[in-house]
Amino acid sequence: MEKFVWNVEALLKFPSVPECLVSENEIKLLTAEIERLKNFGCLGVSPSLEGLRDENAKLKYRLNFLKKSLQEERSKSVKSMININSCLQEIFGAAIQAAYPDLENPPLVVTPSQQPKFGDYQCNSAMGISQILLKTREQKVIPREIAEKIAKNIPANECIEKVEIAGPGFINVHLRKDFVSKQLSSLLINGVQLPAVGKRKKVVVDFSSPNIAKEMHVGHLRSTIIGESMCRLFEFAGHDVLRLNHLGDWGTQFGMLIAHLQDKFPDYLTVSPPIGDLQAFYKESKRRFDTEEEFKKRAYQCVVLLQSKNPDFIKAWNLICDVSRKEFQKIYNCLDITIIERGESFYHEMMKDIVKEFEDKGFVQVDDGRKIVFVPGFPVPLTIMKSDGGYTYDTSDLAALKHRLCEEKGDILIYVVDSGQSVHLQTVFAAGQMIGWYDPKVTRVAHAAFGVVLGEDKKKFKTRSGDTVRLIDLLEEGLKRAMDKLKDKERDKVLTPEELKAAQTSVAFGCIKYADLSHNRLNDYVFSFDKMLDDRGNTAAYLLYAFTRIRAIARLANIDEQMLRKAAREEVLVLDHEKEWKLGKCILRFPEILQKILEDLLLHTLCDYLYELATTFTEFYDSCYCVEKDRQTGQIVKVNMWRLLLCEATATVMAKGFDILGIKPVQKM
């Protein structure tokens, strides 16, 4: 009876628990309890029969509600792709629990098989369980016996055809072909949809972040491209994403810029100054700041007046910021970047309260007039106020962190910033945790660090004169080289001017993005136009050409979209040929690839997958005729529709992968 009361109370007490978390076993248990209550009177238990009937009625209501919710959840999930790896983990998790019910946190390792002879997936948990039994219970059980015991306890399911024990204790898993075929049909009918992610989360991504009055250079390329792709991925997974551009738009450098503006354009308050080259303007003001003492003093006075919100100085500041914004937007338009500006100035009014909060909680020490905060585990303190009363980058970063956590209510915060800022950011995050702004067990705050861009000499990528490469120059060079490549392939002779222009843009910007994203972001990478524009190997050029060819197969067979949609609903995808089977399984790995990236934020995994998918498709296309033609007349004699559907499924997944990476394929190339 205690168990029954607990179940009823738990369900009635927590009605807000997502219904999808209630298992079918729970429903079965509740049904059994209802039956037991029906028969309770005949057991001779008296006078509380009326109370039990009331509980029974409540339980029936809750049971019907749960059944209805479960049906709704199922109807939603039917349209989504299934993460096969996660499904197998659930199956083997249940098998291990049944085989070893007293084992706490047993290892659960399920991976795709590397060779077809070892099945489609492998469960490699037996070896780990063997070691745990030996260490915790001094039981020596060989992994193969454990694997056999796990295999015997695999629950009934729709995806496993058979399992085999191999070697010391590997469990080789063979998927059912009808299961894979069914999932491919669902993909074609419903499109690419990820499995439900549970609670929709607020994700704040800090990326790009150039400095006002300085041009964006190649160093900003990685943060901008990686950050945009991360945003697209989290949005596709169903989360609410806030894209923030933490511009360097405040600080002492604005004093010298405003002082120089006053000298060079004294009527700037009434006539908009024609500042064409802001980089040159910045260099001029910096040279004067370093060499002219009077100018330097006036620059400091300008900073004070700016921070006190003097209207004339605020206007000068806005003029300088606007010139930069226009230049930045040219880059963002080229790269198809969507981002909200929220620079250091946004947090300026909050910094006073940040200092006070750390003081009130006893974390502040005074060192030679500075107010500093030591964070446990970090030898260098944060300086939250300078000796002259000014604030620092540490203060603005702490203010930004608190605002994103407490005002924006971010569940996941991602800072896409170069590896050189790692210690600084980890110190800021730890300070936020120390003062109680967030609990890392509840809120994820991550630094998605990245290495530098190198030239082909393996040194920092610079111009021949030693200057930093301007990003706009890099993009324009990419466009020029992409057009040269297309003309070398004589595409200008078969494409219209509009199609050629679209192909040029697609190849140029797609190749620049992919060259960055296809490398592990933690490593430095060598920037080479020749390599990224090569249409062989793991490059955007190869993938874009492959995608265009796949899309053309149905068109050349005179099969339109409506015919493909009809076939997807009616045709069974036959996967008898080994290459059909290999391609079908590869297509369905897409959700597990994306799930891994959501966890580790390493986007090169998606690039590797897309390249594998394209090469697997090539193997399939070379071995399996999709459209059969008469050798003499060239007329189509047979269309193998299930194979055209495999082509379509491949292209559909590739298109979504491109979208996440920010790459725009074109119909003709």
mmCIF file of C-alpha atoms in Angstrom, residues 94-445:
data_model
loop_
_atom_site.group_PDB
_atom_site.id
_atom_site.type_symbol
_atom_site.label_atom_id
_atom_site.label_comp_id
_atom_site.label_asym_id
_atom_site.label_seq_id
_atom_site.Cartn_x
_atom_site.Cartn_y
_atom_site.Cartn_z
ATOM 1 C CA ALA A 94 18.032 -1.630 -19.613
ATOM 2 C CA ALA A 95 19.813 -4.913 -20.412
ATOM 3 C CA ILE A 96 22.727 -4.087 -18.091
ATOM 4 C CA GLN A 97 20.311 -3.013 -15.347
ATOM 5 C CA ALA A 98 18.431 -6.305 -15.679
ATOM 6 C CA ALA A 99 21.648 -8.357 -15.750
ATOM 7 C CA TYR A 100 23.328 -6.479 -12.882
ATOM 8 C CA PRO A 101 20.602 -4.710 -10.875
ATOM 9 C CA ASP A 102 22.868 -3.923 -7.918
ATOM 10 C CA LEU A 103 25.636 -2.311 -9.968
ATOM 11 C CA GLU A 104 25.796 1.471 -9.532
ATOM 12 C CA ASN A 105 26.551 3.603 -12.597
ATOM 13 C CA PRO A 106 27.780 0.797 -14.859
ATOM 14 C CA PRO A 107 29.676 1.940 -17.980
ATOM 15 C CA LEU A 108 27.497 2.299 -21.083
ATOM 16 C CA VAL A 109 29.526 2.400 -24.291
ATOM 17 C CA VAL A 110 27.776 2.152 -27.674
ATOM 18 C CA THR A 111 29.582 3.234 -30.846
ATOM 19 C CA PRO A 112 29.151 2.759 -34.604
ATOM 20 C CA SER A 113 31.168 -0.205 -35.899
ATOM 21 C CA GLN A 114 34.231 0.621 -37.961
ATOM 22 C CA GLN A 115 33.912 -2.457 -40.182
ATOM 23 C CA PRO A 116 30.767 -4.101 -41.623
ATOM 24 C CA LYS A 117 31.876 -7.560 -40.445
ATOM 25 C CA PHE A 118 31.462 -6.323 -36.857
ATOM 26 C CA GLY A 119 27.845 -5.315 -37.407
ATOM 27 C CA ASP A 120 26.424 -1.821 -37.449
ATOM 28 C CA TYR A 121 27.066 -0.767 -33.841
ATOM 29 C CA GLN A 122 29.011 -2.193 -30.910
ATOM 30 C CA CYS A 123 28.311 -2.248 -27.192
ATOM 31 C CA ASN A 124 31.666 -2.360 -25.397
ATOM 32 C CA SER A 125 30.481 -2.176 -21.783
ATOM 33 C CA ALA A 126 31.442 -5.703 -20.718
ATOM 34 C CA MET A 127 35.146 -4.920 -20.212
ATOM 35 C CA GLY A 128 34.393 -1.961 -17.954
ATOM 36 C CA ILE A 129 31.857 -3.932 -15.904
ATOM 37 C CA SER A 130 34.414 -6.723 -15.480
ATOM 38 C CA GLN A 131 36.886 -4.265 -13.957
ATOM 39 C CA ILE A 132 34.238 -2.786 -11.621
ATOM 40 C CA LEU A 133 33.222 -6.236 -10.352
ATOM 41 C CA LEU A 134 36.865 -7.053 -9.683
ATOM 42 C CA LYS A 135 37.595 -3.784 -7.849
ATOM 43 C CA THR A 136 34.398 -3.400 -5.826
ATOM 44 C CA ARG A 137 33.408 -7.026 -5.157
ATOM 45 C CA GLU A 138 36.601 -8.938 -5.858
ATOM 46 C CA GLN A 139 34.647 -11.007 -8.374
ATOM 47 C CA LYS A 140 36.678 -12.174 -11.353
ATOM 48 C CA VAL A 141 34.264 -12.522 -14.265
ATOM 49 C CA ILE A 142 35.565 -12.634 -17.822
ATOM 50 C CA PRO A 143 34.063 -9.922 -20.077
ATOM 51 C CA ARG A 144 32.707 -12.467 -22.545
ATOM 52 C CA GLU A 145 30.449 -13.986 -19.859
ATOM 53 C CA ILE A 146 29.240 -10.514 -18.942
ATOM 54 C CA ALA A 147 28.519 -9.755 -22.606
ATOM 55 C CA GLU A 148 26.494 -12.955 -22.935
ATOM 56 C CA LYS A 149 24.493 -12.077 -19.827
ATOM 57 C CA ILE A 150 23.788 -8.579 -21.168
ATOM 58 C CA ALA A 151 22.747 -10.015 -24.557
ATOM 59 C CA LYS A 152 20.259 -12.386 -22.884
ATOM 60 C CA ASN A 153 18.590 -9.458 -21.121
ATOM 61 C CA ILE A 154 18.103 -7.213 -24.161
ATOM 62 C CA PRO A 155 14.440 -6.110 -24.079
ATOM 63 C CA ALA A 156 12.121 -6.391 -27.065
ATOM 64 C CA ASN A 157 12.705 -3.534 -29.489
ATOM 65 C CA GLU A 158 12.116 -2.516 -33.111
ATOM 66 C CA CYS A 159 15.654 -1.743 -34.233
ATOM 67 C CA ILE A 160 17.930 -4.744 -33.458
ATOM 68 C CA GLU A 161 17.952 -7.696 -35.861
ATOM 69 C CA LYS A 162 20.528 -9.725 -33.908
ATOM 70 C CA VAL A 163 23.571 -9.413 -31.654
ATOM 71 C CA GLU A 164 26.803 -11.403 -31.693
ATOM 72 C CA ILE A 165 29.518 -11.725 -29.073
ATOM 73 C CA ALA A 166 32.984 -11.185 -30.540
ATOM 74 C CA GLY A 167 36.520 -11.253 -29.178
ATOM 75 C CA PRO A 168 36.949 -10.696 -25.441
ATOM 76 C CA GLY A 169 33.416 -9.332 -24.961
ATOM 77 C CA PHE A 170 32.331 -6.967 -27.718
ATOM 78 C CA ILE A 171 28.609 -7.103 -28.492
ATOM 79 C CA ASN A 172 28.140 -6.573 -32.229
ATOM 80 C CA VAL A 173 24.733 -5.143 -33.097
ATOM 81 C CA HIS A 174 23.021 -5.705 -36.456
ATOM 82 C CA LEU A 175 20.153 -3.332 -37.226
ATOM 83 C CA ARG A 176 16.909 -4.428 -38.836
ATOM 84 C CA LYS A 177 16.637 -3.372 -42.466
ATOM 85 C CA ASP A 178 12.932 -2.652 -42.215
ATOM 86 C CA PHE A 179 13.658 -0.326 -39.269
ATOM 87 C CA VAL A 180 16.285 1.622 -41.251
ATOM 88 C CA SER A 181 14.016 1.720 -44.312
ATOM 89 C CA LYS A 182 11.137 3.051 -42.203
ATOM 90 C CA GLN A 183 13.317 5.809 -40.714
ATOM 91 C CA LEU A 184 14.509 6.888 -44.152
ATOM 92 C CA SER A 185 10.910 7.094 -45.391
ATOM 93 C CA SER A 186 10.001 9.218 -42.355
ATOM 94 C CA LEU A 187 12.926 11.530 -43.121
ATOM 95 C CA LEU A 188 11.747 11.982 -46.713
ATOM 96 C CA ILE A 189 8.149 12.653 -45.691
ATOM 97 C CA ASN A 190 8.759 14.876 -42.659
ATOM 98 C CA GLY A 191 12.111 16.461 -43.443
ATOM 99 C CA VAL A 192 15.166 16.658 -41.207
ATOM 100 C CA GLN A 193 13.994 17.137 -37.640
ATOM 101 C CA LEU A 194 16.054 16.416 -34.544
ATOM 102 C CA PRO A 195 14.593 14.384 -31.676
ATOM 103 C CA ALA A 196 13.003 16.498 -28.938
ATOM 104 C CA VAL A 197 15.627 18.136 -26.699
ATOM 105 C CA GLY A 198 13.485 18.263 -23.568
ATOM 106 C CA LYS A 199 13.110 21.710 -22.034
ATOM 107 C CA ARG A 200 13.736 24.563 -24.476
ATOM 108 C CA LYS A 201 16.744 26.472 -23.170
ATOM 109 C CA LYS A 202 17.971 30.042 -23.487
ATOM 110 C CA VAL A 203 21.396 29.969 -25.136
ATOM 111 C CA VAL A 204 23.555 33.113 -25.151
ATOM 112 C CA VAL A 205 26.476 33.069 -27.609
ATOM 113 C CA ASP A 206 29.173 35.765 -27.439
ATOM 114 C CA PHE A 207 31.105 35.868 -30.726
ATOM 115 C CA SER A 208 32.860 38.044 -33.332
ATOM 116 C CA SER A 209 33.486 41.029 -30.987
ATOM 117 C CA PRO A 210 35.714 43.385 -33.027
ATOM 118 C CA ASN A 211 36.906 46.752 -31.682
ATOM 119 C CA ILE A 212 35.398 50.056 -32.761
ATOM 120 C CA ALA A 213 37.749 52.199 -34.881
ATOM 121 C CA LYS A 214 39.741 49.142 -35.907
ATOM 122 C CA GLU A 215 39.047 47.096 -39.004
ATOM 123 C CA MET A 216 38.077 43.475 -38.743
ATOM 124 C CA HIS A 217 41.075 41.316 -39.565
ATOM 125 C CA VAL A 218 41.691 37.623 -40.160
ATOM 126 C CA GLY A 219 41.830 37.082 -36.390
ATOM 127 C CA HIS A 220 38.087 37.855 -36.208
ATOM 128 C CA LEU A 221 37.302 35.287 -38.890
ATOM 129 C CA ARG A 222 37.295 32.241 -36.620
ATOM 130 C CA SER A 223 35.148 33.697 -33.833
ATOM 131 C CA THR A 224 32.607 35.030 -36.358
ATOM 132 C CA ILE A 225 32.293 31.816 -38.379
ATOM 133 C CA ILE A 226 32.382 29.386 -35.439
ATOM 134 C CA GLY A 227 29.954 31.464 -33.379
ATOM 135 C CA GLU A 228 27.425 31.780 -36.207
ATOM 136 C CA SER A 229 27.462 28.011 -36.822
ATOM 137 C CA MET A 230 27.002 27.258 -33.125
ATOM 138 C CA CYS A 231 23.988 29.575 -33.049
ATOM 139 C CA ARG A 232 22.482 27.856 -36.094
ATOM 140 C CA LEU A 233 22.985 24.430 -34.496
ATOM 141 C CA PHE A 234 21.345 25.344 -31.184
ATOM 142 C CA GLU A 235 18.462 27.009 -33.050
ATOM 143 C CA PHE A 236 17.964 23.874 -35.154
ATOM 144 C CA ALA A 237 17.927 21.833 -31.934
ATOM 145 C CA GLY A 238 14.951 23.929 -30.785
ATOM 146 C CA HIS A 239 16.601 26.325 -28.336
ATOM 147 C CA ASP A 240 16.109 30.095 -27.963
ATOM 148 C CA VAL A 241 19.417 31.646 -29.052
ATOM 149 C CA LEU A 242 20.653 35.171 -28.299
ATOM 150 C CA ARG A 243 23.608 36.154 -30.537
ATOM 151 C CA LEU A 244 25.724 38.869 -28.918
ATOM 152 C CA ASN A 245 28.487 41.019 -30.391
ATOM 153 C CA HIS A 246 30.560 42.202 -27.398
ATOM 154 C CA LEU A 247 32.106 45.153 -29.234
ATOM 155 C CA GLY A 248 35.097 46.980 -27.820
ATOM 156 C CA ASP A 249 33.238 50.305 -27.885
ATOM 157 C CA TRP A 250 34.319 51.932 -24.618
ATOM 158 C CA GLY A 251 37.579 52.852 -22.942
ATOM 159 C CA THR A 252 40.577 55.180 -22.999
ATOM 160 C CA GLN A 253 41.197 54.822 -26.752
ATOM 161 C CA PHE A 254 38.057 56.901 -27.375
ATOM 162 C CA GLY A 255 39.653 59.874 -25.656
ATOM 163 C CA MET A 256 42.386 60.136 -28.277
ATOM 164 C CA LEU A 257 39.919 59.461 -31.116
ATOM 165 C CA ILE A 258 37.566 62.239 -29.978
ATOM 166 C CA ALA A 259 40.445 64.688 -29.405
ATOM 167 C CA HIS A 260 41.746 63.969 -32.912
ATOM 168 C CA LEU A 261 38.211 64.339 -34.329
ATOM 169 C CA GLN A 262 37.897 67.790 -32.702
ATOM 170 C CA ASP A 263 41.170 68.919 -34.275
ATOM 171 C CA LYS A 264 40.616 67.477 -37.739
ATOM 172 C CA PHE A 265 36.867 68.181 -38.072
ATOM 173 C CA PRO A 266 36.068 71.029 -35.638
ATOM 174 C CA ASP A 267 32.525 71.394 -37.038
ATOM 175 C CA TYR A 268 31.698 67.680 -36.474
ATOM 176 C CA LEU A 269 28.664 68.611 -34.355
ATOM 177 C CA THR A 270 26.901 70.190 -37.344
ATOM 178 C CA VAL A 271 28.592 68.586 -40.366
ATOM 179 C CA SER A 272 29.095 64.822 -40.549
ATOM 180 C CA PRO A 273 32.872 64.238 -40.826
ATOM 181 C CA PRO A 274 33.987 62.360 -43.959
ATOM 182 C CA ILE A 275 35.981 59.675 -42.183
ATOM 183 C CA GLY A 276 36.554 57.188 -44.984
ATOM 184 C CA ASP A 277 39.473 55.193 -43.604
ATOM 185 C CA LEU A 278 38.869 54.726 -39.891
ATOM 186 C CA GLN A 279 41.966 52.541 -39.556
ATOM 187 C CA ALA A 280 44.170 55.408 -40.798
ATOM 188 C CA PHE A 281 42.276 57.813 -38.512
ATOM 189 C CA TYR A 282 43.006 55.529 -35.552
ATOM 190 C CA LYS A 283 46.721 55.296 -36.430
ATOM 191 C CA GLU A 284 46.980 59.094 -36.708
ATOM 192 C CA SER A 285 45.393 59.603 -33.279
ATOM 193 C CA LYS A 286 47.569 56.874 -31.728
ATOM 194 C CA ARG A 287 50.743 58.460 -33.130
ATOM 195 C CA ARG A 288 49.756 61.836 -31.643
ATOM 196 C CA PHE A 289 48.870 60.209 -28.312
ATOM 197 C CA ASP A 290 52.323 58.605 -28.145
ATOM 198 C CA THR A 291 54.310 61.694 -29.219
ATOM 199 C CA GLU A 292 52.372 64.834 -28.181
ATOM 200 C CA GLU A 293 52.095 65.397 -24.425
ATOM 201 C CA GLU A 294 49.435 68.120 -24.674
ATOM 202 C CA PHE A 295 47.311 65.933 -26.944
ATOM 203 C CA LYS A 296 47.692 63.052 -24.483
ATOM 204 C CA LYS A 297 46.430 65.221 -21.587
ATOM 205 C CA ARG A 298 43.464 66.394 -23.646
ATOM 206 C CA ALA A 299 42.697 62.795 -24.636
ATOM 207 C CA TYR A 300 42.412 61.832 -20.958
ATOM 208 C CA GLN A 301 40.106 64.809 -20.357
ATOM 209 C CA CYS A 302 37.956 63.640 -23.259
ATOM 210 C CA VAL A 303 37.626 60.196 -21.624
ATOM 211 C CA VAL A 304 36.365 61.801 -18.401
ATOM 212 C CA LEU A 305 33.846 63.933 -20.301
ATOM 213 C CA LEU A 306 32.691 60.916 -22.330
ATOM 214 C CA GLN A 307 32.179 58.782 -19.229
ATOM 215 C CA SER A 308 30.254 61.628 -17.589
ATOM 216 C CA LYS A 309 27.900 61.510 -20.614
ATOM 217 C CA ASN A 310 28.620 65.023 -21.936
ATOM 218 C CA PRO A 311 26.238 65.331 -24.970
ATOM 219 C CA ASP A 312 28.878 66.700 -27.377
ATOM 220 C CA PHE A 313 31.272 63.888 -26.549
ATOM 221 C CA ILE A 314 28.546 61.259 -26.754
ATOM 222 C CA LYS A 315 27.782 62.545 -30.270
ATOM 223 C CA ALA A 316 31.461 62.285 -31.236
ATOM 224 C CA TRP A 317 31.565 58.751 -29.828
ATOM 225 C CA ASN A 318 28.438 57.781 -31.792
ATOM 226 C CA LEU A 319 29.910 59.203 -35.022
ATOM 227 C CA ILE A 320 33.014 57.048 -34.652
ATOM 228 C CA CYS A 321 30.962 53.957 -33.732
ATOM 229 C CA ASP A 322 28.659 54.424 -36.732
ATOM 230 C CA VAL A 323 31.564 54.482 -39.179
ATOM 231 C CA SER A 324 32.812 51.184 -37.716
ATOM 232 C CA ARG A 325 29.372 49.597 -37.717
ATOM 233 C CA LYS A 326 28.972 50.208 -41.454
ATOM 234 C CA GLU A 327 32.314 48.521 -42.143
ATOM 235 C CA PHE A 328 31.504 45.576 -39.879
ATOM 236 C CA GLN A 329 28.129 45.112 -41.549
ATOM 237 C CA LYS A 330 29.775 44.691 -44.964
ATOM 238 C CA ILE A 331 31.620 41.670 -43.549
ATOM 239 C CA TYR A 332 28.511 40.287 -41.839
ATOM 240 C CA ASN A 333 26.497 40.630 -45.058
ATOM 241 C CA CYS A 334 29.135 38.700 -47.021
ATOM 242 C CA LEU A 335 29.279 35.891 -44.466
ATOM 243 C CA ASP A 336 25.494 35.885 -43.765
ATOM 244 C CA ILE A 337 25.980 36.643 -40.066
ATOM 245 C CA THR A 338 23.098 37.639 -37.798
ATOM 246 C CA ILE A 339 24.174 39.278 -34.538
ATOM 247 C CA ILE A 340 22.974 41.827 -31.972
ATOM 248 C CA GLU A 341 25.387 44.564 -30.912
ATOM 249 C CA ARG A 342 25.881 44.751 -27.168
ATOM 250 C CA GLY A 343 29.281 46.279 -26.538
ATOM 251 C CA GLU A 344 31.164 47.167 -23.386
ATOM 252 C CA SER A 345 29.306 50.495 -23.179
ATOM 253 C CA PHE A 346 26.036 48.616 -22.619
ATOM 254 C CA TYR A 347 27.336 47.379 -19.265
ATOM 255 C CA HIS A 348 28.965 50.642 -18.131
ATOM 256 C CA GLU A 349 26.136 51.692 -15.799
ATOM 257 C CA MET A 350 26.171 48.249 -14.145
ATOM 258 C CA MET A 351 29.854 48.280 -13.192
ATOM 259 C CA LYS A 352 29.414 50.407 -10.065
ATOM 260 C CA ASP A 353 26.960 47.839 -8.684
ATOM 261 C CA ILE A 354 29.322 44.980 -9.587
ATOM 262 C CA VAL A 355 32.111 46.550 -7.506
ATOM 263 C CA LYS A 356 29.712 47.162 -4.606
ATOM 264 C CA GLU A 357 28.411 43.581 -4.691
ATOM 265 C CA PHE A 358 31.919 42.130 -4.448
ATOM 266 C CA GLU A 359 32.734 44.610 -1.659
ATOM 267 C CA ASP A 360 29.561 43.799 0.303
ATOM 268 C CA LYS A 361 30.369 40.095 0.200
ATOM 269 C CA GLY A 362 33.917 40.649 1.413
ATOM 270 C CA PHE A 363 35.758 39.578 -1.728
ATOM 271 C CA VAL A 364 37.563 42.871 -2.440
ATOM 272 C CA GLN A 365 41.130 43.679 -1.433
ATOM 273 C CA VAL A 366 42.891 47.027 -1.999
ATOM 274 C CA ASP A 367 46.308 46.857 -3.646
ATOM 275 C CA ASP A 368 48.147 50.108 -4.296
ATOM 276 C CA GLY A 369 44.825 51.917 -4.740
ATOM 277 C CA ARG A 370 43.342 49.232 -7.005
ATOM 278 C CA LYS A 371 40.361 47.117 -5.981
ATOM 279 C CA ILE A 372 41.123 43.489 -6.744
ATOM 280 C CA VAL A 373 39.390 40.127 -6.298
ATOM 281 C CA PHE A 374 41.254 36.871 -5.810
ATOM 282 C CA VAL A 375 39.422 33.803 -7.075
ATOM 283 C CA PRO A 376 40.364 30.417 -5.542
ATOM 284 C CA GLY A 377 42.495 28.370 -7.934
ATOM 285 C CA PHE A 378 43.664 31.372 -9.989
ATOM 286 C CA PRO A 379 46.937 33.118 -9.109
ATOM 287 C CA VAL A 380 46.219 36.407 -10.914
ATOM 288 C CA PRO A 381 43.421 38.505 -9.354
ATOM 289 C CA LEU A 382 40.707 40.371 -11.218
ATOM 290 C CA THR A 383 41.081 44.155 -11.117
ATOM 291 C CA ILE A 384 37.567 45.539 -10.811
ATOM 292 C CA MET A 385 38.552 49.171 -10.220
ATOM 293 C CA LYS A 386 41.738 51.052 -11.117
ATOM 294 C CA SER A 387 43.469 53.412 -8.693
ATOM 295 C CA ASP A 388 41.983 56.398 -10.569
ATOM 296 C CA GLY A 389 38.470 55.066 -10.099
ATOM 297 C CA GLY A 390 38.100 53.750 -13.638
ATOM 298 C CA TYR A 391 36.797 50.326 -14.563
ATOM 299 C CA THR A 392 38.580 47.581 -16.489
ATOM 300 C CA TYR A 393 37.863 44.761 -18.919
ATOM 301 C CA ASP A 394 37.512 42.529 -15.854
ATOM 302 C CA THR A 395 34.677 44.731 -14.561
ATOM 303 C CA SER A 396 32.839 44.849 -17.888
ATOM 304 C CA ASP A 397 33.197 41.084 -18.380
ATOM 305 C CA LEU A 398 31.799 40.435 -14.883
ATOM 306 C CA ALA A 399 28.901 42.830 -15.595
ATOM 307 C CA ALA A 400 28.214 41.063 -18.908
ATOM 308 C CA LEU A 401 28.295 37.646 -17.219
ATOM 309 C CA LYS A 402 25.832 38.707 -14.526
ATOM 310 C CA HIS A 403 23.476 40.352 -17.032
ATOM 311 C CA ARG A 404 23.420 37.237 -19.212
ATOM 312 C CA LEU A 405 22.750 35.006 -16.221
ATOM 313 C CA CYS A 406 20.396 37.113 -14.132
ATOM 314 C CA GLU A 407 18.636 39.370 -16.665
ATOM 315 C CA GLU A 408 18.689 37.294 -19.840
ATOM 316 C CA LYS A 409 18.138 34.103 -17.774
ATOM 317 C CA GLY A 410 20.636 32.188 -19.882
ATOM 318 C CA ASP A 411 20.703 28.416 -19.339
ATOM 319 C CA ILE A 412 23.749 27.996 -21.582
ATOM 320 C CA LEU A 413 26.395 30.693 -22.082
ATOM 321 C CA ILE A 414 29.040 30.184 -24.783
ATOM 322 C CA TYR A 415 31.983 32.523 -25.289
ATOM 323 C CA VAL A 416 33.599 32.014 -28.721
ATOM 324 C CA VAL A 417 36.902 33.698 -27.932
ATOM 325 C CA ASP A 418 40.506 32.833 -28.826
ATOM 326 C CA SER A 419 42.530 30.492 -26.617
ATOM 327 C CA GLY A 420 44.711 33.358 -25.400
ATOM 328 C CA GLN A 421 41.785 34.565 -23.246
ATOM 329 C CA SER A 422 41.267 31.184 -21.590
ATOM 330 C CA VAL A 423 42.723 31.988 -18.152
ATOM 331 C CA HIS A 424 40.966 35.366 -18.029
ATOM 332 C CA LEU A 425 37.557 33.904 -18.911
ATOM 333 C CA GLN A 426 37.902 30.931 -16.570
ATOM 334 C CA THR A 427 38.739 33.399 -13.763
ATOM 335 C CA VAL A 428 35.674 35.514 -14.584
ATOM 336 C CA PHE A 429 33.439 32.411 -14.699
ATOM 337 C CA ALA A 430 34.831 31.181 -11.370
ATOM 338 C CA ALA A 431 34.239 34.613 -9.821
ATOM 339 C CA GLY A 432 30.609 34.506 -10.958
ATOM 340 C CA GLN A 433 30.248 31.085 -9.418
ATOM 341 C CA MET A 434 31.988 32.201 -6.207
ATOM 342 C CA ILE A 435 29.636 35.144 -5.691
ATOM 343 C CA GLY A 436 26.585 32.949 -6.333
ATOM 344 C CA TRP A 437 25.372 34.078 -9.742
ATOM 345 C CA TYR A 438 25.116 30.539 -11.051
ATOM 346 C CA ASP A 439 25.531 26.857 -10.207
ATOM 347 C CA PRO A 440 27.557 24.963 -12.854
ATOM 348 C CA LYS A 441 25.413 21.888 -12.195
ATOM 349 C CA VAL A 442 22.396 23.856 -13.412
ATOM 350 C CA THR A 443 23.799 26.437 -15.834
ATOM 351 C CA ARG A 444 26.424 25.700 -18.461
ATOM 352 C CA VAL A 445 29.015 28.448 -18.952
#
